[in-house]
Short mmCIF file of C-alpha atoms and ligand atoms in Angstrom, two decimals:
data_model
loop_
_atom_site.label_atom_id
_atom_site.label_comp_id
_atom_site.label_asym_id
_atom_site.label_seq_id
_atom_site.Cartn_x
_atom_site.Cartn_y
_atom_site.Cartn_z
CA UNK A 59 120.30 87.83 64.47
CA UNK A 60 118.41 88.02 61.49
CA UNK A 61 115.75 90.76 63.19
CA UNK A 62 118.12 93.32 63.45
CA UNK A 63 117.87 94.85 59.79
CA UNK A 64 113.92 95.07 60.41
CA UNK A 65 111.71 98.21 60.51
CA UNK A 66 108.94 98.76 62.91
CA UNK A 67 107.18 98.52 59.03
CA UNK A 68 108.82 95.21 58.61
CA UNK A 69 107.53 94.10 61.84
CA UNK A 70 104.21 95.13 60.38
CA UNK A 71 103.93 92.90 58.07
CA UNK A 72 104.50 89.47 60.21
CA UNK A 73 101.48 87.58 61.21
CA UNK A 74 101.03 87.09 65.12
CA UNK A 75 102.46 83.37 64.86
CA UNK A 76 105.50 84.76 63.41
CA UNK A 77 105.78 87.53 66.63
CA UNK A 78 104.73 85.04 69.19
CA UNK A 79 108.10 82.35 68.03
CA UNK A 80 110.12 86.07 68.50
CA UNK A 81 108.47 87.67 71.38
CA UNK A 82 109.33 84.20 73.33
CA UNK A 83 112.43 84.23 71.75
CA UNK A 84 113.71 87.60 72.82
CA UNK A 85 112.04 87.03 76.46
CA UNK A 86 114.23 83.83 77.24
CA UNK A 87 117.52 86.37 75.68
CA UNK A 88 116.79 89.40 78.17
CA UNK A 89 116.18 87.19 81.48
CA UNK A 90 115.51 89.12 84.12
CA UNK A 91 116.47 92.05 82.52
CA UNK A 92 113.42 92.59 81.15
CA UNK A 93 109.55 92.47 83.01
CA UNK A 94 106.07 93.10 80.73
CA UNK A 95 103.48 94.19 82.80
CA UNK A 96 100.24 93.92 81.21
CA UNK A 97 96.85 95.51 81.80
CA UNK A 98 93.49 93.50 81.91
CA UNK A 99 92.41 95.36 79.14
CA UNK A 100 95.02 93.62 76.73
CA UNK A 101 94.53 91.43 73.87
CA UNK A 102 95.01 88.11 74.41
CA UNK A 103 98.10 87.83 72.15
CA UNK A 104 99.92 90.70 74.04
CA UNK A 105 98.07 89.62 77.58
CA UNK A 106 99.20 85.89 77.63
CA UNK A 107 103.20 87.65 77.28
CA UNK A 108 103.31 89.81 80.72
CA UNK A 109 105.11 88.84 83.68
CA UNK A 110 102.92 90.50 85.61
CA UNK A 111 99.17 91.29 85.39
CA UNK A 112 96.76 93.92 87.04
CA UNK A 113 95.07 96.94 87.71
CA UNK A 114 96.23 100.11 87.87
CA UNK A 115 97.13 100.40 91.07
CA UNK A 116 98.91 96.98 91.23
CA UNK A 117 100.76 97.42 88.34
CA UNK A 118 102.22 100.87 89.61
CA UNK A 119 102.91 99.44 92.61
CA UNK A 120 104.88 96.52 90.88
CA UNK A 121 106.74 99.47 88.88
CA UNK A 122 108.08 101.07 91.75
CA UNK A 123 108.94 97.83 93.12
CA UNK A 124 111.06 96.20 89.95
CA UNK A 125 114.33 95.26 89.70
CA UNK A 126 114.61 95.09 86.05
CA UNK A 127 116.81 97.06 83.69
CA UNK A 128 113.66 97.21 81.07
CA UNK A 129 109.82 97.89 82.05
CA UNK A 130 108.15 97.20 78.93
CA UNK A 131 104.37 98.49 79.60
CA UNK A 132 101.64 96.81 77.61
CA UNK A 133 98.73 99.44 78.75
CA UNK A 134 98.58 103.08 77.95
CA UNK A 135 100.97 106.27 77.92
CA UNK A 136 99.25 107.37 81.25
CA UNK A 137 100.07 103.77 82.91
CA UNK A 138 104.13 103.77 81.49
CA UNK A 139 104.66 107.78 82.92
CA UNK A 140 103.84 106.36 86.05
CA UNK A 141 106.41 103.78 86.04
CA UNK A 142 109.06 106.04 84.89
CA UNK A 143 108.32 108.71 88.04
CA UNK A 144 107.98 105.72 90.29
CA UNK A 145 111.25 103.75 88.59
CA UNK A 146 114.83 104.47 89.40
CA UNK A 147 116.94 106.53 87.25
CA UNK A 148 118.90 103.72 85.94
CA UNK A 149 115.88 101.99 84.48
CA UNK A 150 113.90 101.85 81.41
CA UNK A 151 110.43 102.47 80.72
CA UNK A 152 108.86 101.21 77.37
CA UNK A 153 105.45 101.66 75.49
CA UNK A 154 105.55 99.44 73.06
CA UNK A 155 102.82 101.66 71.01
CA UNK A 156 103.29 105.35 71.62
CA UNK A 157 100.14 106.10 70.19
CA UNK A 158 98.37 104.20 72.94
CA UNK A 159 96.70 106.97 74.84
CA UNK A 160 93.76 107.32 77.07
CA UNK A 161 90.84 109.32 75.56
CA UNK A 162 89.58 109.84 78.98
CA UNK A 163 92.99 111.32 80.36
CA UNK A 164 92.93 113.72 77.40
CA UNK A 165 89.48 115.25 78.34
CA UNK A 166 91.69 116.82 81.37
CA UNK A 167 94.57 119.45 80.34
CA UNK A 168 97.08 121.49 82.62
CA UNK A 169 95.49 124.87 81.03
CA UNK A 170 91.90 123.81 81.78
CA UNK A 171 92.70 122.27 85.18
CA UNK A 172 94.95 125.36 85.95
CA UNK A 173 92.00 127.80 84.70
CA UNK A 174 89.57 125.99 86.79
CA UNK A 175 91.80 126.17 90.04
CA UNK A 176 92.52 130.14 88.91
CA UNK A 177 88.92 130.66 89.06
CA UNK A 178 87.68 128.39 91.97
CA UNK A 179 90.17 130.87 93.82
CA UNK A 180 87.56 133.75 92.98
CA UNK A 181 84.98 131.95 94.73
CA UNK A 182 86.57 130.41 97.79
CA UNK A 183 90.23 130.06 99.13
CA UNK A 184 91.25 126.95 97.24
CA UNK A 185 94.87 126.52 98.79
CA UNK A 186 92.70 125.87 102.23
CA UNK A 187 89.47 124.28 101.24
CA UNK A 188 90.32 122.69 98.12
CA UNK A 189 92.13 119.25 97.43
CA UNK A 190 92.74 118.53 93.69
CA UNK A 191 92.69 114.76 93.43
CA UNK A 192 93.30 113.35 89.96
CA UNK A 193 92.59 109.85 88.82
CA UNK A 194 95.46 107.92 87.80
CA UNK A 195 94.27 108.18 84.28
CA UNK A 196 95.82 111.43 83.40
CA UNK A 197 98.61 113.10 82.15
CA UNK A 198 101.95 113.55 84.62
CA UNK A 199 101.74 117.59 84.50
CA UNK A 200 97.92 116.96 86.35
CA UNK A 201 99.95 114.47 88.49
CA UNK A 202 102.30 117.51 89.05
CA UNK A 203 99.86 119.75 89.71
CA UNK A 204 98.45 118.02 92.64
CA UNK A 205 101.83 117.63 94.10
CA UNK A 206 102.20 121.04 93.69
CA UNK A 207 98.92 121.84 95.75
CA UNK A 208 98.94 118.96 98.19
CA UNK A 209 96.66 116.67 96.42
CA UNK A 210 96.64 113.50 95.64
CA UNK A 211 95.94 110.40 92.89
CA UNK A 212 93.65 107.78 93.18
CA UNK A 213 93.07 104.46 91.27
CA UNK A 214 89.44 102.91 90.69
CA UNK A 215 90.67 100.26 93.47
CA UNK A 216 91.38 103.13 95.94
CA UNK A 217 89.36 105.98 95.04
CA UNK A 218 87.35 105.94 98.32
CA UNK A 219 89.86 105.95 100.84
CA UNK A 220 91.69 108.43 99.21
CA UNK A 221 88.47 110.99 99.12
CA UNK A 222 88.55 110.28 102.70
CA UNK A 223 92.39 111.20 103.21
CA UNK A 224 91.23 114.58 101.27
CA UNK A 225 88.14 115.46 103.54
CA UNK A 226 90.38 114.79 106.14
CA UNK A 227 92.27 117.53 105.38
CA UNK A 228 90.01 120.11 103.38
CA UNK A 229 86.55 120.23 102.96
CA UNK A 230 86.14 119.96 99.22
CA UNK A 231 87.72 117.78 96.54
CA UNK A 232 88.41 118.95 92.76
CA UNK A 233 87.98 115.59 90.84
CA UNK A 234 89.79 115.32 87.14
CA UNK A 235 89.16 113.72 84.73
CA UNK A 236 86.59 111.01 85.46
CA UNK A 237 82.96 112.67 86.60
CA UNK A 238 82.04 108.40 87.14
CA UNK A 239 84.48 107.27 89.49
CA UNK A 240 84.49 110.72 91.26
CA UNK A 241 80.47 110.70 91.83
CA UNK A 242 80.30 107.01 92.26
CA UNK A 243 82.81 107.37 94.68
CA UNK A 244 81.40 110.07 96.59
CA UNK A 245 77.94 109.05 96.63
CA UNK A 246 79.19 105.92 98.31
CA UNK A 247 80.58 107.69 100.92
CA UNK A 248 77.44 109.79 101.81
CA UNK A 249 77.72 112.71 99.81
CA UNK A 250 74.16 113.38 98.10
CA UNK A 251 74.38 114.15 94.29
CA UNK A 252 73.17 117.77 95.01
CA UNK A 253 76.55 118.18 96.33
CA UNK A 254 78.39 117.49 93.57
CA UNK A 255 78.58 119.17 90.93
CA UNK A 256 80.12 119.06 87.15
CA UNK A 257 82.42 121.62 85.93
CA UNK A 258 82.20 122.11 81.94
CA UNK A 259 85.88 122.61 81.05
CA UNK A 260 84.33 124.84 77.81
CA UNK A 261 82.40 127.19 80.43
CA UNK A 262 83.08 130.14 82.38
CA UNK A 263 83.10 129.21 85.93
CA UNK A 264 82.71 125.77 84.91
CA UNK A 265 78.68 126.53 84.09
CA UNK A 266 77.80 126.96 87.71
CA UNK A 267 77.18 129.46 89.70
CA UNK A 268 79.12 130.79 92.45
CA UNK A 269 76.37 129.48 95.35
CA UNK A 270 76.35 125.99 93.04
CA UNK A 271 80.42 125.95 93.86
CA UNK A 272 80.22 127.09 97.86
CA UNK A 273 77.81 124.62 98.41
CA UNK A 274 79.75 121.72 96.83
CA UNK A 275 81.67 118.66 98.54
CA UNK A 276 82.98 117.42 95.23
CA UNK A 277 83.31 119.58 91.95
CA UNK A 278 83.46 116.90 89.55
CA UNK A 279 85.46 117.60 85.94
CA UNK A 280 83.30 116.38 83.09
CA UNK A 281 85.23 113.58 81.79
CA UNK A 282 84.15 110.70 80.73
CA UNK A 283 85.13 106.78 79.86
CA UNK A 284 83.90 106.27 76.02
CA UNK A 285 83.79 102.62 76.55
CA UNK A 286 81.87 102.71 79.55
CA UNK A 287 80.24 105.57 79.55
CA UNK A 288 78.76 102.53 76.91
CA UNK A 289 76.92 100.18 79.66
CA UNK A 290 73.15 101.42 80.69
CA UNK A 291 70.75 100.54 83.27
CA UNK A 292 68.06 99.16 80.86
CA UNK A 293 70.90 96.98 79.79
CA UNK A 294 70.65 94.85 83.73
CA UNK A 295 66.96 95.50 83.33
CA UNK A 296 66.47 93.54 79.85
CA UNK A 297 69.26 90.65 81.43
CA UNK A 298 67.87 90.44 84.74
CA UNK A 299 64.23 89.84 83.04
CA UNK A 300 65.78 87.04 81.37
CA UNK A 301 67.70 85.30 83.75
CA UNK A 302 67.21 86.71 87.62
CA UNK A 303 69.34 84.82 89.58
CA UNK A 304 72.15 87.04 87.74
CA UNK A 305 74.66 89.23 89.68
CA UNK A 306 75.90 92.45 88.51
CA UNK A 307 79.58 93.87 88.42
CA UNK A 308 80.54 97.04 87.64
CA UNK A 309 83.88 99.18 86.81
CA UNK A 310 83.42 102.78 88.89
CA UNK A 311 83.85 104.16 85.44
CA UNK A 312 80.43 103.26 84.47
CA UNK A 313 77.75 105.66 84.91
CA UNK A 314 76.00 106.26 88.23
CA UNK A 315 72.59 104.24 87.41
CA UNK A 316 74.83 101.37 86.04
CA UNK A 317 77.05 101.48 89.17
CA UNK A 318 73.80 102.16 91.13
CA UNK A 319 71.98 99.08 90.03
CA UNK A 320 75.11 96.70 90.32
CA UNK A 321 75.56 93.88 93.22
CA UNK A 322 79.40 94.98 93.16
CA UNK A 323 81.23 98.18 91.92
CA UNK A 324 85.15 97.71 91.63
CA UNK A 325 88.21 97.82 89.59
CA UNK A 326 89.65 95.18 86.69
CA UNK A 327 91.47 93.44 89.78
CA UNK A 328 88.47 93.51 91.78
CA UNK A 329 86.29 92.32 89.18
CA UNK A 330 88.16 89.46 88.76
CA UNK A 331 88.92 88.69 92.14
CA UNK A 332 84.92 88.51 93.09
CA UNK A 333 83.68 86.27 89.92
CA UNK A 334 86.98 83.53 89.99
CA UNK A 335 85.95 83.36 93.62
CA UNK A 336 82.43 83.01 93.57
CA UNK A 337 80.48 79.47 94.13
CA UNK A 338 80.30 77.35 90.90
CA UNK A 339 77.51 77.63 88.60
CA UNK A 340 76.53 81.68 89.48
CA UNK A 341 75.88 83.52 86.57
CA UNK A 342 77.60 86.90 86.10
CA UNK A 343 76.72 90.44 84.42
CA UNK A 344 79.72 92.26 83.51
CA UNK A 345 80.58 95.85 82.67
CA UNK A 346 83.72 96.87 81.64
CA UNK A 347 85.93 95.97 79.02
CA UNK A 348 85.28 93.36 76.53
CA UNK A 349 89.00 92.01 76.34
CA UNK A 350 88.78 91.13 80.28
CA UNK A 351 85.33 89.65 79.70
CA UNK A 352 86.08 87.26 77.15
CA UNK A 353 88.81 85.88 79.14
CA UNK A 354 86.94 85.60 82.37
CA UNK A 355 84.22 84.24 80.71
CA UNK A 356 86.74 81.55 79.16
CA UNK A 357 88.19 80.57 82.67
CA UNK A 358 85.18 80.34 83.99
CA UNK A 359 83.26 77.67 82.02
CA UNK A 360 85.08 74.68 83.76
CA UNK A 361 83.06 75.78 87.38
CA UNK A 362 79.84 76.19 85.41
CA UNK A 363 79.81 80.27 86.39
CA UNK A 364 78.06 82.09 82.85
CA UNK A 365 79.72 85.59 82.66
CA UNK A 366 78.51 87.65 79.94
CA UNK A 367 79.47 91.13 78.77
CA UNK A 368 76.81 94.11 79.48
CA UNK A 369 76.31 95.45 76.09
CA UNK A 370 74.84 94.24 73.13
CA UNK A 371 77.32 96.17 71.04
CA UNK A 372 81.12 95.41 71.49
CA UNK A 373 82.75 98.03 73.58
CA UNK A 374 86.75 97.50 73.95
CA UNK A 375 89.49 100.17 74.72
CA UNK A 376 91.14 101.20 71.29
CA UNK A 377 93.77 102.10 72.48
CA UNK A 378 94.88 99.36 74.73
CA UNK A 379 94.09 97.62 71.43
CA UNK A 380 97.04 99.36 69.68
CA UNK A 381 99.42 97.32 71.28
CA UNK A 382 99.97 94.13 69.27
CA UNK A 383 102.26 91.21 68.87
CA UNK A 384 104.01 93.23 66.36
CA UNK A 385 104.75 96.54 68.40
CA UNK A 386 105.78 93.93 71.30
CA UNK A 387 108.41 91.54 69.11
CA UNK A 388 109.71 95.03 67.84
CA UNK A 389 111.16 96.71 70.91
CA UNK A 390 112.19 93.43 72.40
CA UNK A 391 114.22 92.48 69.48
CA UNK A 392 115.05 95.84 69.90
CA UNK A 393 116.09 95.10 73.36
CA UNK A 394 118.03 92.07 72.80
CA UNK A 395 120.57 94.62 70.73
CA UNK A 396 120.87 96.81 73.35
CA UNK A 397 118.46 99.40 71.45
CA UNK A 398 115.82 101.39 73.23
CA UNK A 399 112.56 102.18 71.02
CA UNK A 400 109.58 103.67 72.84
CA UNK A 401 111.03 105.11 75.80
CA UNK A 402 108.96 106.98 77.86
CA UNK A 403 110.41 109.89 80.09
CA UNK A 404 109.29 112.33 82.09
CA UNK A 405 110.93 115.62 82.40
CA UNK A 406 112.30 115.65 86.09
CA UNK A 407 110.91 118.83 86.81
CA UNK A 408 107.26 117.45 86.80
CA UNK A 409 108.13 113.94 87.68
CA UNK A 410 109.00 115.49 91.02
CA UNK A 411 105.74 117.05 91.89
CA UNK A 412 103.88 114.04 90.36
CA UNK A 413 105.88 111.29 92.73
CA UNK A 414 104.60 113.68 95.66
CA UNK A 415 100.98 112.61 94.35
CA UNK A 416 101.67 109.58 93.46
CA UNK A 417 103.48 108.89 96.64
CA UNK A 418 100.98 110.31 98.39
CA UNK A 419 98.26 107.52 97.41
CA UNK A 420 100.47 104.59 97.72
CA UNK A 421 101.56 105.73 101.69
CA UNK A 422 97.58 105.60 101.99
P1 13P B 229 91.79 99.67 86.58
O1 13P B 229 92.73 100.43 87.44
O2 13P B 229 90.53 99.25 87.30
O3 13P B 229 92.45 98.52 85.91
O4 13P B 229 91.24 100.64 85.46
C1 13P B 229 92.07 101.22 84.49
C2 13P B 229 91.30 101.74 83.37
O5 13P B 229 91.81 102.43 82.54
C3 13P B 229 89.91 101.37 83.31
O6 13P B 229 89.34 101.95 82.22
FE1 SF4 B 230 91.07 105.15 79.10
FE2 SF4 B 230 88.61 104.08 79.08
FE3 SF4 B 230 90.60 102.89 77.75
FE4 SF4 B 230 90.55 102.87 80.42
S1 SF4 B 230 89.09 101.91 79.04
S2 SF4 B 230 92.33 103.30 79.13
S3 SF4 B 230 89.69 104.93 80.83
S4 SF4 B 230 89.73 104.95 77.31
#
């Protein structure tokens, strides 16, 4: 095959035509050796390629559940570590862009998380009041680390349950990386915001005081979304002035007067789910990303249902965004000669402790 002799740089420099003709190419070549799983946050030209589509949950679920030699994941780094701990040994995880990180998950390191636990343990006895629950967007050591300290991970589609599985068992939750999801969360549950508070990574005792910390149900680690930490609450106000009859949907990563003023608060899959099956002509107010929106808003014409995206400025996720037709026709031609570019591994030592976690949520 001609491919063989090209460069990642050589792959560069086709235009997406070009890598559509391969990626389809090298597809039909690996069979069922081979499965794409592709979050909602993709481009179309890497989206319309998966075998399988989701959320995060879903697609972790469909990792552990694979039989294919190959799992190439069109998402981020957080998203493929999880289908390498939940994969067996003999199988393959890809990224086809390693650079495609989550700038949330980065707000959340093993020193600061492991600082924070050292000195919650001043305050209170952490090991039996405290369970760390991390969202799945964050690196496998903080995965670890909740094994290692019977906690647990959640997803935006099953953060709530799994607050309750942790109150069931201790009577505070350490929440990392995503203060949204975590207060969203909690406040749906009944917990009143004067219970939960934010620890500042940067500060000693997190910036609170030791009677801010013992009175706390949730101690919520200041991390944020940059795309939507992007949506605000004027934004429905200005929309809903226009056109009333509008309903709102929210991603739990939005802040809490977005989430607050929203008819529905869920996760990509969810968001989906609720607008394809809502009654024809309904017109929709959308916040999260702007790749999902676009799409929805496509496939949604033909029953008359308006979706439209929250903010007036474009908000997508630049790192999904790094994955493109050309990283994709790269490691599949790749593939096809028995070459592995991109793998992602991690170290068994922490994948251990982080499948505890992990396999904590999914028995949920
Ligand atoms: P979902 O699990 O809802 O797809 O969210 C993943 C994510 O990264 C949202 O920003
Ligand atoms: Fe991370 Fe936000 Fe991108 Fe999701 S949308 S992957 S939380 S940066």
């Amino acid at each position: 095959m001609r491919s063989q002799a090209l460069t990642l740089h050589d792959f560069a420099l086709l235009d997406d035509d070009d890598c559509e003709a391969r990626i389809i190419a090298a597809k039909q070549q690996l069979g069922r050796r081979c499965i794409i799983l592709g979050h909602h946050y993709q481009r179309d030209e890497v989206f319309r390629h998966a075998d399988v589509t989701g959320d995060s949950l879903k697609l972790s679920r469909e990792a552990a559940r694979s039989e294919a030699e190959y799992i190439v994941f069109c998402g981020v780094h957080f998203m493929a570590e999880v289908a390498d701990i939940l994969s067996r040994p003999e199988q393959t995880v890809i990224l086809p862009d390693l650079a495609a990180g989550c700038s949330m998950a980065d707000m959340a390191t093993l020193v600061n998380v492991e600082r924070c636990w050292r000195e919650l343990s001043e305050v209170m006895d952490t090991d039996l009041q405290v369970t760390p629950v991390t969202y799945i967007n964050s690196a496998a050591d903080l995965k670890a680390f909740c094994g290692r300290h019977n906690g647990i991970v959640c997803t935006s589609s099953n953060a709530g349950t799994i607050l309750e599985w942790s109150f069931a068992r201790r009577e505070k939750v350490l929440f990392f990386p995503d203060q949204h999801l975590g207060r969203n969360t909690g406040y749906r549950m009944g917990i009143p915001l004067d219970e939960m508070v934010v620890w500042d990574f940067d500060k000693p005792l997190g910036g609170l005081s030791e009677e801010e910390i013992r009175r706390a149900k949730i101690i919520l680690w200041k991390g944020f979304c940059s795309v939507h930490q992007m949506f605000r609450p004027q934004q429905i106000d200005d929309f809903l002035a226009r056109y009333p009859e509008t309903r709102v949907i929210a991603h739990p990563e939005a802040p809490f007067e977005v989430c607050e003023k929203a008819d529905y608060v869920g996760s990509t899959e969810t968001i989906l789910k609720t607008v394809r099956e809502a009654e024809p002509n309904t017109r929709w107010l959308v916040a999260t990303e702007l790749n999902l929106v676009n799409r929805l808003r496509e496939e949604c014409k033909s029953q008359g249902k308006n979706v439209h995206f929250m903010s007036p400025t474009v908000c997508m996720c630049s790192t999904m965004f790094r994955t493109d037709p050309q990283h994709v026709a790269w490691i599949l031609e790749n593939l096809v000669e028995n070459k592995v570019v991109n793998r992602i591994m991690v170290p068994e030592d922490e994948a251990g402790f982080a499948r505890l976690a992990l396999n904590n949520m999914l028995n949920v």
